[in-house]
Tab-separated table of C-alpha atoms and ligand atoms in Angstrom:
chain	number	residue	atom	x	y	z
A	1	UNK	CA	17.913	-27.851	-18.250
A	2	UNK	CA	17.549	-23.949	-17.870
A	3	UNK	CA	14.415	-22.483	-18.678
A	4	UNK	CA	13.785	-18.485	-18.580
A	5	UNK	CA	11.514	-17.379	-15.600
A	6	UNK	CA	7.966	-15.418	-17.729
A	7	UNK	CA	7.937	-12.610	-16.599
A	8	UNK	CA	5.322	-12.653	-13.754
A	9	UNK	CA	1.949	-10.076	-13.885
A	10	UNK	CA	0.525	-11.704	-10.821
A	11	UNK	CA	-2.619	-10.472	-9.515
A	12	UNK	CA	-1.547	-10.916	-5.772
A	13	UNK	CA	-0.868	-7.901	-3.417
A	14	UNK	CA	1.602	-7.675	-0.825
A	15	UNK	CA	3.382	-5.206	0.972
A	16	UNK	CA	7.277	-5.131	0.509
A	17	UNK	CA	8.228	-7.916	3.248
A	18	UNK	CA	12.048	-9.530	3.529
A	19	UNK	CA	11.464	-13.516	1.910
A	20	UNK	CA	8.152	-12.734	-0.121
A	21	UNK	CA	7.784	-15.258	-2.609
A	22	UNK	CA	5.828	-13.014	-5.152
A	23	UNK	CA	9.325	-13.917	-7.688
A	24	UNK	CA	8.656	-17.639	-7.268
A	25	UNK	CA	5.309	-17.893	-7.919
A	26	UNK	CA	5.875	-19.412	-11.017
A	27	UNK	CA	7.710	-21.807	-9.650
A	28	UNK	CA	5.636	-22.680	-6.626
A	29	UNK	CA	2.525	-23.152	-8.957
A	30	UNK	CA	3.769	-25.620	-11.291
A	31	UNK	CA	5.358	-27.560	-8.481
A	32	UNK	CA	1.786	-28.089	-6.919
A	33	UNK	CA	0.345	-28.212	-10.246
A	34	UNK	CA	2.344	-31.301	-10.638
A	35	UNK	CA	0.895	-33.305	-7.780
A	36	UNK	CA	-2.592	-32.651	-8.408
A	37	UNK	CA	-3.357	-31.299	-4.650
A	38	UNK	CA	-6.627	-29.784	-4.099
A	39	UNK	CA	-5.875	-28.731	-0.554
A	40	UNK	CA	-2.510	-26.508	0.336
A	41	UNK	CA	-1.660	-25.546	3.981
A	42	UNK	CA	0.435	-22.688	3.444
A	43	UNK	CA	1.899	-23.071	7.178
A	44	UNK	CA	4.116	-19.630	6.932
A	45	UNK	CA	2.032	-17.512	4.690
A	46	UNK	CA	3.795	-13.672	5.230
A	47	UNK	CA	2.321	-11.580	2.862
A	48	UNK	CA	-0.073	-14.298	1.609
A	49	UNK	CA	1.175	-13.867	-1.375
A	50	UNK	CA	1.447	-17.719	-1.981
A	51	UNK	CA	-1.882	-18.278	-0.364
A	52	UNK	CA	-3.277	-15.887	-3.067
A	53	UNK	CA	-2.027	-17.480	-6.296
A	54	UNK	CA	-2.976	-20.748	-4.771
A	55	UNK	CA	-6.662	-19.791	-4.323
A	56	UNK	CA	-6.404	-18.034	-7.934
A	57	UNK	CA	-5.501	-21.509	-9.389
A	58	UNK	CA	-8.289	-23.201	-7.943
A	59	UNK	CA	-6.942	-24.944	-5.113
A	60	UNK	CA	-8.418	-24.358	-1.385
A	61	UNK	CA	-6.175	-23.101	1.142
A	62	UNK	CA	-5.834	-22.566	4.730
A	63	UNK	CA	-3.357	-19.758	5.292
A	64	UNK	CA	-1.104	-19.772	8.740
A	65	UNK	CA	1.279	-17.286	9.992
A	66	UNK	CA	1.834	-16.262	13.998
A	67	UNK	CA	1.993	-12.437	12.497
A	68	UNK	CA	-1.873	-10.225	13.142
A	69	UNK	CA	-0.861	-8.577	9.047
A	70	UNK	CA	-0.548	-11.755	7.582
A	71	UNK	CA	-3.819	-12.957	9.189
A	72	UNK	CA	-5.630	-9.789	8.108
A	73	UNK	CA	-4.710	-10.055	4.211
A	74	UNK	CA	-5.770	-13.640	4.629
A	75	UNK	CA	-9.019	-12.863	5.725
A	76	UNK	CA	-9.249	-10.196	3.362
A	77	UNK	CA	-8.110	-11.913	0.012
A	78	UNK	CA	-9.269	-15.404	1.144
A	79	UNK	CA	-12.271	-15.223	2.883
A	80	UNK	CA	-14.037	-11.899	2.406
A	81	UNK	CA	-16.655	-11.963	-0.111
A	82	UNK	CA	-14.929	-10.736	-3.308
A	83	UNK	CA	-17.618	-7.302	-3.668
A	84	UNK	CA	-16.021	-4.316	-4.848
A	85	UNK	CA	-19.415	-2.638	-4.717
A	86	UNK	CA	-19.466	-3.358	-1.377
A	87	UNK	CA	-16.449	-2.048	0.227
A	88	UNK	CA	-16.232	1.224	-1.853
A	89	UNK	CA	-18.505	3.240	-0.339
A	90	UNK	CA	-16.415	2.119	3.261
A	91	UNK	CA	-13.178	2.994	1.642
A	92	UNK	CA	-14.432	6.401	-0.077
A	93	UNK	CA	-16.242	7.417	3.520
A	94	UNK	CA	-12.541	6.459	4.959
A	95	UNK	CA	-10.285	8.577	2.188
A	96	UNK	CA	-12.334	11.355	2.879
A	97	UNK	CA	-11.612	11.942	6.792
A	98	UNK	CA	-9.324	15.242	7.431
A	99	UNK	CA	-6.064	14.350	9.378
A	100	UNK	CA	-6.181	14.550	13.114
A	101	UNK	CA	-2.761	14.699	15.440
A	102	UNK	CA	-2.719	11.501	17.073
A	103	UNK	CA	-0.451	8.807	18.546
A	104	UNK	CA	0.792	7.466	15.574
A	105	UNK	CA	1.725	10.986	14.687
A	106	UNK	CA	3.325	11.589	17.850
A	107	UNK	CA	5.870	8.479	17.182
A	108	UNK	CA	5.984	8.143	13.724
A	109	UNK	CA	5.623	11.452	11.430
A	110	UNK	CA	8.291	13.345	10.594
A	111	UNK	CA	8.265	17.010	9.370
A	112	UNK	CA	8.503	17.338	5.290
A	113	UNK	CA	9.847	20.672	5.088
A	114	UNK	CA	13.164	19.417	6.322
A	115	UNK	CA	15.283	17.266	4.144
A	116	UNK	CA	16.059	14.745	6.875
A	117	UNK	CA	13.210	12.784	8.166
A	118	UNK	CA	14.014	13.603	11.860
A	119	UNK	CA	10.901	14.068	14.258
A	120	UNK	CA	9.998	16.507	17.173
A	121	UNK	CA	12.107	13.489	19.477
A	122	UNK	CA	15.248	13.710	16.974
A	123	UNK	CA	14.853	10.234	15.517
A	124	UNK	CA	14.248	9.407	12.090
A	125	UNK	CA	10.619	8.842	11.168
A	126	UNK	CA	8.716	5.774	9.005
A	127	UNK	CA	6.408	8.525	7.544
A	128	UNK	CA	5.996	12.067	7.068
A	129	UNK	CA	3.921	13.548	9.422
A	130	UNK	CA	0.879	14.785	6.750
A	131	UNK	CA	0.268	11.095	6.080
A	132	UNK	CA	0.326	10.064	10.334
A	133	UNK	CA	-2.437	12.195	10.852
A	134	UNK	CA	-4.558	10.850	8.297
A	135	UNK	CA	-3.389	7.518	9.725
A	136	UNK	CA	-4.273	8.474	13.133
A	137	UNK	CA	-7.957	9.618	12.049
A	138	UNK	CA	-8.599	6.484	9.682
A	139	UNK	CA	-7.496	3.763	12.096
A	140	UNK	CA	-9.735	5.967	14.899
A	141	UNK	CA	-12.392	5.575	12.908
A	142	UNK	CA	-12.224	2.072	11.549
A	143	UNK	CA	-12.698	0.875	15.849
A	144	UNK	CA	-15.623	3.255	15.944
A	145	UNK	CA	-17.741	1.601	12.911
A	146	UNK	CA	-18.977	-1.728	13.347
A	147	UNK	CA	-18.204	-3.227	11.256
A	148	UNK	CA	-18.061	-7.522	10.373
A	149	UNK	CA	-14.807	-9.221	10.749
A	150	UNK	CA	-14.422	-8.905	6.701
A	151	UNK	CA	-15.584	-5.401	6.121
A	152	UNK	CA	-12.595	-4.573	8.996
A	153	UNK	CA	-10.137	-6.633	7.333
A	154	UNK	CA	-10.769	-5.138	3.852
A	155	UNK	CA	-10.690	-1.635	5.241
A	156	UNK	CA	-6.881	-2.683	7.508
A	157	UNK	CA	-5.414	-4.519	4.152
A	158	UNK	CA	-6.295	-1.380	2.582
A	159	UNK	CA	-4.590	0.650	4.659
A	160	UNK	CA	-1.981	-0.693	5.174
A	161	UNK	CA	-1.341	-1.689	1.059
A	162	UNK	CA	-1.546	2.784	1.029
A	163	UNK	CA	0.859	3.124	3.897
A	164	UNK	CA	3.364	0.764	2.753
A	165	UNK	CA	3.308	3.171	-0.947
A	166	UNK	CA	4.358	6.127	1.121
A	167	UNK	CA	6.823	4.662	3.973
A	168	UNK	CA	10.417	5.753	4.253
A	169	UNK	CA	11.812	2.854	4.578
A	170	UNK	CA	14.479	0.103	2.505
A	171	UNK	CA	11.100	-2.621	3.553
A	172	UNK	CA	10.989	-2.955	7.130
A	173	UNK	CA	10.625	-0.923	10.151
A	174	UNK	CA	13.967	-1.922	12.367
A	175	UNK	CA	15.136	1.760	11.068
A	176	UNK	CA	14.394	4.391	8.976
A	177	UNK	CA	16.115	6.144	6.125
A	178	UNK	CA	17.829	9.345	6.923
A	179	UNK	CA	16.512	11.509	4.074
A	180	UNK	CA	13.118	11.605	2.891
A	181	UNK	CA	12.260	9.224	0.629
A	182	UNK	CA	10.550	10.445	-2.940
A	183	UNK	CA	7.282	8.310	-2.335
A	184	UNK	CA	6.834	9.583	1.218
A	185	UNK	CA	5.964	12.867	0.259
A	186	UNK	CA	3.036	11.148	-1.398
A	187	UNK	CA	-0.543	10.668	0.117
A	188	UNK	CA	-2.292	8.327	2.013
A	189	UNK	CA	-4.990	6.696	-0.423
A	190	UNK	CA	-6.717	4.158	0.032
A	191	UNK	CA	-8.101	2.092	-2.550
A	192	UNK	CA	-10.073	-1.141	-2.414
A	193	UNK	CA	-8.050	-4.270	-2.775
A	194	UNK	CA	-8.790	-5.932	-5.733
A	195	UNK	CA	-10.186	-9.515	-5.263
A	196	UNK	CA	-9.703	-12.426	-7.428
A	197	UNK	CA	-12.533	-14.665	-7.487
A	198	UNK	CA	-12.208	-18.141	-6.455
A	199	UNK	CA	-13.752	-21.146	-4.917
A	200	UNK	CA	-15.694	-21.278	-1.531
A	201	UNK	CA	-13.913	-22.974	1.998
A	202	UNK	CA	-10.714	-21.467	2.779
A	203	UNK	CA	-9.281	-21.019	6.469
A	204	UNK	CA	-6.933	-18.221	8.124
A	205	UNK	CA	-5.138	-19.704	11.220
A	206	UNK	CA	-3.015	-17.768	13.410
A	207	UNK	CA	-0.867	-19.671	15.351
A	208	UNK	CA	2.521	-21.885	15.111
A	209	UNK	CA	3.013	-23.838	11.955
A	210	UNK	CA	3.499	-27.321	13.875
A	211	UNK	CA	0.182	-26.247	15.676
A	212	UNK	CA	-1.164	-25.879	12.119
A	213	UNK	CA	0.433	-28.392	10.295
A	214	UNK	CA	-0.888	-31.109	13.387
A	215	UNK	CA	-4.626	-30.301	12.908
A	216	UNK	CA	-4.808	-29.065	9.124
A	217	UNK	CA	-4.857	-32.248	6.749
A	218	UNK	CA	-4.040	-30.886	3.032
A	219	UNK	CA	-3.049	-32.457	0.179
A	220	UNK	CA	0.119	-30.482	-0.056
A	221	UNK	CA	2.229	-28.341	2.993
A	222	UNK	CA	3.923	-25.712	1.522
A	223	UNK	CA	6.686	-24.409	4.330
A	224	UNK	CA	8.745	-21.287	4.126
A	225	UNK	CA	9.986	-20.614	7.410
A	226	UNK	CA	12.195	-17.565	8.289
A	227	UNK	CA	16.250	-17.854	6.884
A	228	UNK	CA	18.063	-16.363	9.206
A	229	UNK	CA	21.104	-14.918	7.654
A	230	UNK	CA	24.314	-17.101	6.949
A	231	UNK	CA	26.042	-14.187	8.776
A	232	UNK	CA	27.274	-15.559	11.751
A	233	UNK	CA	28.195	-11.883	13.324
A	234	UNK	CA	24.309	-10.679	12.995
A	235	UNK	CA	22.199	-11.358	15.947
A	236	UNK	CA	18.975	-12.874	15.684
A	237	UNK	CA	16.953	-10.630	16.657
A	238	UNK	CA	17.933	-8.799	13.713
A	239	UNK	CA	15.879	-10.586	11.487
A	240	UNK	CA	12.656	-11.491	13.672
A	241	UNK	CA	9.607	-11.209	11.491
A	242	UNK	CA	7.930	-9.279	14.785
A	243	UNK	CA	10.865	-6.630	14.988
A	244	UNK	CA	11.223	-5.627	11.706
A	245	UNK	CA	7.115	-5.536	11.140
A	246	UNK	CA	6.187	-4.343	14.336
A	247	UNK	CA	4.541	-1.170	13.221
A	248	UNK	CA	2.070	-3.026	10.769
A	249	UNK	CA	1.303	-5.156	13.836
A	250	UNK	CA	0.358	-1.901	15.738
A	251	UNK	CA	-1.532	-0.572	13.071
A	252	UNK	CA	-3.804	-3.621	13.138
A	253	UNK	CA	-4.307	-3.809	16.957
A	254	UNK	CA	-4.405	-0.116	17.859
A	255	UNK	CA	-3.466	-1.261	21.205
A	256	UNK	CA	-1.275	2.286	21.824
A	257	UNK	CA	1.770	-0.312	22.819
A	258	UNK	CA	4.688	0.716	25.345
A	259	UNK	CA	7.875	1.388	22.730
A	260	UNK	CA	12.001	1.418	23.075
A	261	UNK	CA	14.137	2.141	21.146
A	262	UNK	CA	14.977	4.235	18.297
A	263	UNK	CA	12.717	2.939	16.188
A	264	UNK	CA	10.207	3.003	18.659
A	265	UNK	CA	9.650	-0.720	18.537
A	266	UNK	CA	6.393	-2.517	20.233
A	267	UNK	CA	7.789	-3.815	23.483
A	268	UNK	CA	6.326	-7.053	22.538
A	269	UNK	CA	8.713	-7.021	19.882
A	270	UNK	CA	12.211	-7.481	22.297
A	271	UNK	CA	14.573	-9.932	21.766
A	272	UNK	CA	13.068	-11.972	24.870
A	273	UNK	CA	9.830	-12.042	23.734
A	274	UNK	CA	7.688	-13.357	20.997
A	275	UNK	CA	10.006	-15.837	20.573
A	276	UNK	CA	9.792	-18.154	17.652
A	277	UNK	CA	11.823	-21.511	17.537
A	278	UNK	CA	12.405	-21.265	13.055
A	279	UNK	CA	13.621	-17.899	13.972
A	280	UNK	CA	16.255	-19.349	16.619
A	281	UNK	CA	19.375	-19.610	14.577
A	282	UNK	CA	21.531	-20.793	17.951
A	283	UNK	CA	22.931	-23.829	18.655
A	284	UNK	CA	20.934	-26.111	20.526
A	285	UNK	CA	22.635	-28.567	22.751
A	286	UNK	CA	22.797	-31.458	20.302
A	287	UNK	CA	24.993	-29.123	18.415
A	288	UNK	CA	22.190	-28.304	15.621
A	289	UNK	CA	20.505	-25.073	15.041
A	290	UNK	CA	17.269	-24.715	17.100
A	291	UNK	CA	15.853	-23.695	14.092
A	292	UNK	CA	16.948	-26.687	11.947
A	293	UNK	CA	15.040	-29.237	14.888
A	294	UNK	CA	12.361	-26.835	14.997
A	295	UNK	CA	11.758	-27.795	11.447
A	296	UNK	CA	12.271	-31.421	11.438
A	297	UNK	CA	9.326	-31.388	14.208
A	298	UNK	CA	7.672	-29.570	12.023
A	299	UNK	CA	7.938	-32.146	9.382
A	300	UNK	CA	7.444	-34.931	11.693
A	301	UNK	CA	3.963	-33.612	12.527
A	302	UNK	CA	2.665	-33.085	9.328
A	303	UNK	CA	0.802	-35.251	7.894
A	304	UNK	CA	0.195	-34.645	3.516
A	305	UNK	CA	1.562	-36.458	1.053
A	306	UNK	CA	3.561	-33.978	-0.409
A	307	UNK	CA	5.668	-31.457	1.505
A	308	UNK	CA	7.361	-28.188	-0.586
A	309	UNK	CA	9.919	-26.404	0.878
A	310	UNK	CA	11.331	-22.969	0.204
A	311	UNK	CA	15.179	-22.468	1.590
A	312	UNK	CA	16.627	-19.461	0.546
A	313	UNK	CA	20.515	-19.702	0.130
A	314	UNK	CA	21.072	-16.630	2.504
A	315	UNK	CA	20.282	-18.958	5.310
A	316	UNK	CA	22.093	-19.749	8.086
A	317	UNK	CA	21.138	-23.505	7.476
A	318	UNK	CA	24.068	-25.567	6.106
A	319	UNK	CA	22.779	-27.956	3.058
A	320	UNK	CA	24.003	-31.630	5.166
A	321	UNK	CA	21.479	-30.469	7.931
A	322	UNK	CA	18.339	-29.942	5.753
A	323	UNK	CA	18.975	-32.437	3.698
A	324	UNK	CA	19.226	-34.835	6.777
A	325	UNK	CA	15.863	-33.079	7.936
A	326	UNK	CA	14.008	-33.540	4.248
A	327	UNK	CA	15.278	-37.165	3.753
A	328	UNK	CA	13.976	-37.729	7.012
A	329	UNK	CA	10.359	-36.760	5.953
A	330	UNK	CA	10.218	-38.527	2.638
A	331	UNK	CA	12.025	-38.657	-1.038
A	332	UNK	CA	12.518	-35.708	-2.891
A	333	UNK	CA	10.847	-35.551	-5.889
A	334	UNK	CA	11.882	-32.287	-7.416
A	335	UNK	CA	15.024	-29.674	-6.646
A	336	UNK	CA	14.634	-26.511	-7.833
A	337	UNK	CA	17.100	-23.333	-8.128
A	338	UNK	CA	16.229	-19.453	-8.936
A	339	UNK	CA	19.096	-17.099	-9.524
A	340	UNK	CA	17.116	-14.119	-9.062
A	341	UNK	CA	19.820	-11.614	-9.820
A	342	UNK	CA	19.852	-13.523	-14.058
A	343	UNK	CA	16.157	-14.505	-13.840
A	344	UNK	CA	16.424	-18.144	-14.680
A	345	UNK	CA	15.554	-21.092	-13.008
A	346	UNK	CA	17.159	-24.386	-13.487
A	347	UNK	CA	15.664	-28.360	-12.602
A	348	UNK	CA	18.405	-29.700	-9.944
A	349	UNK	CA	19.391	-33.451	-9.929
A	350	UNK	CA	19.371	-33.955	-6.284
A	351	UNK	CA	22.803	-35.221	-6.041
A	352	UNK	CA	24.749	-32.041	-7.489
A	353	UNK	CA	25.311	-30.015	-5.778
A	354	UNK	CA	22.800	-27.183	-4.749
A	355	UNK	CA	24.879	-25.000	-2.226
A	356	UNK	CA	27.969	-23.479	-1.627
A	357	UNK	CA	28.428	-22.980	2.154
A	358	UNK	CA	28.924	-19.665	2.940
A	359	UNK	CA	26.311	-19.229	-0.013
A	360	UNK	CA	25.784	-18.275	-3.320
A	361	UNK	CA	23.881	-15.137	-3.233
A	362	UNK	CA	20.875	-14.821	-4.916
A	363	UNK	CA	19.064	-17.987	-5.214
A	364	UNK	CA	16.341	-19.834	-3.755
A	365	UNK	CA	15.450	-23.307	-3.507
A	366	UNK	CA	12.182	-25.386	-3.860
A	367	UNK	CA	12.335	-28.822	-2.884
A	368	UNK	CA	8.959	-31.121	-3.213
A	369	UNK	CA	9.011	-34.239	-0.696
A	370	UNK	CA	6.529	-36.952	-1.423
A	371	UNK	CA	5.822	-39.875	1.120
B	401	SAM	C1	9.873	-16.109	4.834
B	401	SAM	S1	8.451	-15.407	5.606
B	401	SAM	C2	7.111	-16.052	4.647
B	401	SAM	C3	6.924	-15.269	3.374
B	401	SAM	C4	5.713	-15.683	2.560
B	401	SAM	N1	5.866	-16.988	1.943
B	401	SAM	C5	5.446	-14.643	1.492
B	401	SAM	O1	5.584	-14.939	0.283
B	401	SAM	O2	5.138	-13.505	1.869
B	401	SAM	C6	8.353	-16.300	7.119
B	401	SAM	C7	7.077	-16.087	7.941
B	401	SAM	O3	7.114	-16.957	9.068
B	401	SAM	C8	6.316	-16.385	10.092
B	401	SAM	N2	6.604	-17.136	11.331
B	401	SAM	C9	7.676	-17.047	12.175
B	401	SAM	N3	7.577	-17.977	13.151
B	401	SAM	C10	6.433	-18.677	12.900
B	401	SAM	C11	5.817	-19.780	13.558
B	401	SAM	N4	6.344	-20.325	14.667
B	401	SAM	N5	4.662	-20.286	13.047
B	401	SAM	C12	4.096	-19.705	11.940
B	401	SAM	N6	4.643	-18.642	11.298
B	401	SAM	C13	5.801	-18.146	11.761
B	401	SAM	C14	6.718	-14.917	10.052
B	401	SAM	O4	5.715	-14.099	10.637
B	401	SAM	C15	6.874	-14.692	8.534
B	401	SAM	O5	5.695	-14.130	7.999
């Protein structure tokens, strides 16, 4: 059965971030719909995105991700009292700062008058150098209020959601685009995130989804761990959450970091450190991919009756090792398969088959395990 995707005016916001769900949300909804769970863990929660519709339908979630943005939306959309009221006066006292030269604009504005975004240090630049300034006097000043834990993680989520509308980038910061993009020439504004209301209890966790998985007992896990890339030639580093978000990470710390590279990366963000095992996608000795055990311990630890998994058919993952993985953790109840290039889902029976190694572009995969 094929049934055409509505067209989805979600209320959730996000910055552009590579494996958002925002296009499955649909999808995701009616899956947990289905098993009645009042309780989600949403163990790899990104832009929160997920976490946000969940909460929106009623259900109470505990958001995890190892990455400081995802932990700030969380505690912005989730667990900040939802009072516009409250925040504007913050946000207006914020907007209305002149720009100051700073170190953000020492690594990451670029001159606008000349068509390529090249800075002082002949590298291509995130930003143009009008809006770095009235970064580097906004984030200044949001350290020198004091402000609660919420009131700070409204104000970062809102700057960062008026960054990410002026950046010169194609959605990550591993490199910039050469010429200056049309919405960088824009400016920084920030606005007050708007806040669905919902019910009372959630929890942000920051730390690694078997961690969170071990001590958080939902109804439902839902798990969408990085890909990879079913490109055997790219390295891995190439798509580590940390390296190609590193600059949101700074942005929310203000911690000045030491940087390499030209993208002037967070040294934190190397290829030897921050390491994360779902983001491994080399063999490990018993001739699996790290990344495929590190998800079957995953699985192994946690401990809701229902399990819903997003694979993405990019992956590096081949379809006998999940499937060895999922039937491992309990039967599959439901398979389902987005094209997003045509906009249509489709209901799987689990024994066609659901993809072509070397991978049919495009689509994404829900599976619900029930045990
Ligand atoms: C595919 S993205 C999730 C996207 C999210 N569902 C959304 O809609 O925005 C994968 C996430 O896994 C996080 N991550 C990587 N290693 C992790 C770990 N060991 N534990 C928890 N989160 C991890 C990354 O920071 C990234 O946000």
């Amino acid at each position: 059965m094929t049934v055409a995707i509505y067209s989805s005016t979600s209320r959730t916001k996000g910055v552009k971030y590579a494996g958002s769900k925002l296009r499955l949300l649909p999808h995701i909804l009616k899956l947990v719909r289905q098993t009645g769970a009042e309780t989600v863990l949403d163990g790899f929660s990104g832009t929160t995105r997920v976490s946000q519709a969940l909460a929106a339908d009623g259900v109470r979630v505990t958001a995890n991700d190892t990455s400081d943005l995802s932990r700030v939306f969380a505690e912005c959309f989730l667990t900040a009292k939802p009072r516009e009221g409250r925040y504007a006066k913050l946000i207006e006292s914020l907007n209305r700062l002149p720009g100051k030269d700073g170190w953000f604009s020492e690594h990451y504005g670029g001159d606008p008058a000349s068509p390529e975004s090249i800075g002082p240090d002949g590298l291509k630049k995130p930003f143009q150098l009008h809006n770095t300034r009235r970064l580097d006097a906004i984030r200044d000043e949001i350290d020198r209020l004091s402000l609660s834990r919420c009131e700070r993680s409204v104000a970062l989520t809102s700057l960062v959601l008026a960054l990410d509308k002026v950046d010169n980038t194609i959605g990550h910061f591993a490199s910039y685009l050469r010429e200056w993009s049309p919405r960088s020439y824009g400016d920084l504004r920030l606005e007050v995130p708007r806040f669905t209301r919902t019910i009372d209890g959630h929890e942000v966790l920051q730390e690694d989804a078997a961690d969170a998985a071990e001590r958080t007992p939902a109804d439902l896990a839902y798990f969408d761990p990085p890909y990879g890339s079913n490109n055997a030639k790219m390295p891995p580093s190439r798509v580590r959450y940390g390296a190609y978000y590193h600059f949101w990470k700074t942005v929310i710390l203000n911690d000045r970091p030491e940087l390499f590279g030209k993208a002037k990366r967070r040294k934190d963000s190397a290829d030897d450190a921050n390491y994360s095992p779902y983001e491994d996608f080399r063999f490990a000795p018993d001739g699996e991919f790290v990344a495929v055990n590190a998800l079957r311990d995953l699985l192994s630890k946690t401990s809701s009756r229902f399990v819903l998994l997003s694979y993405s058919s990019g992956g590096r993952a081949t379809r006998r090792s999940l499937e060895a993985v999922m039937r491992g953790c309990g039967d599959i109840v439901a398979a389902v398969e987005v094209d997003l290039r045509r906009n249509v889902m489709a209901e799987m029976s689990w024994t066609k088959e659901w993809t072509r190694e070397g991978g049919a572009p495009n689509r994404e995969y829900l599976f619900l395990l029930a045990r």
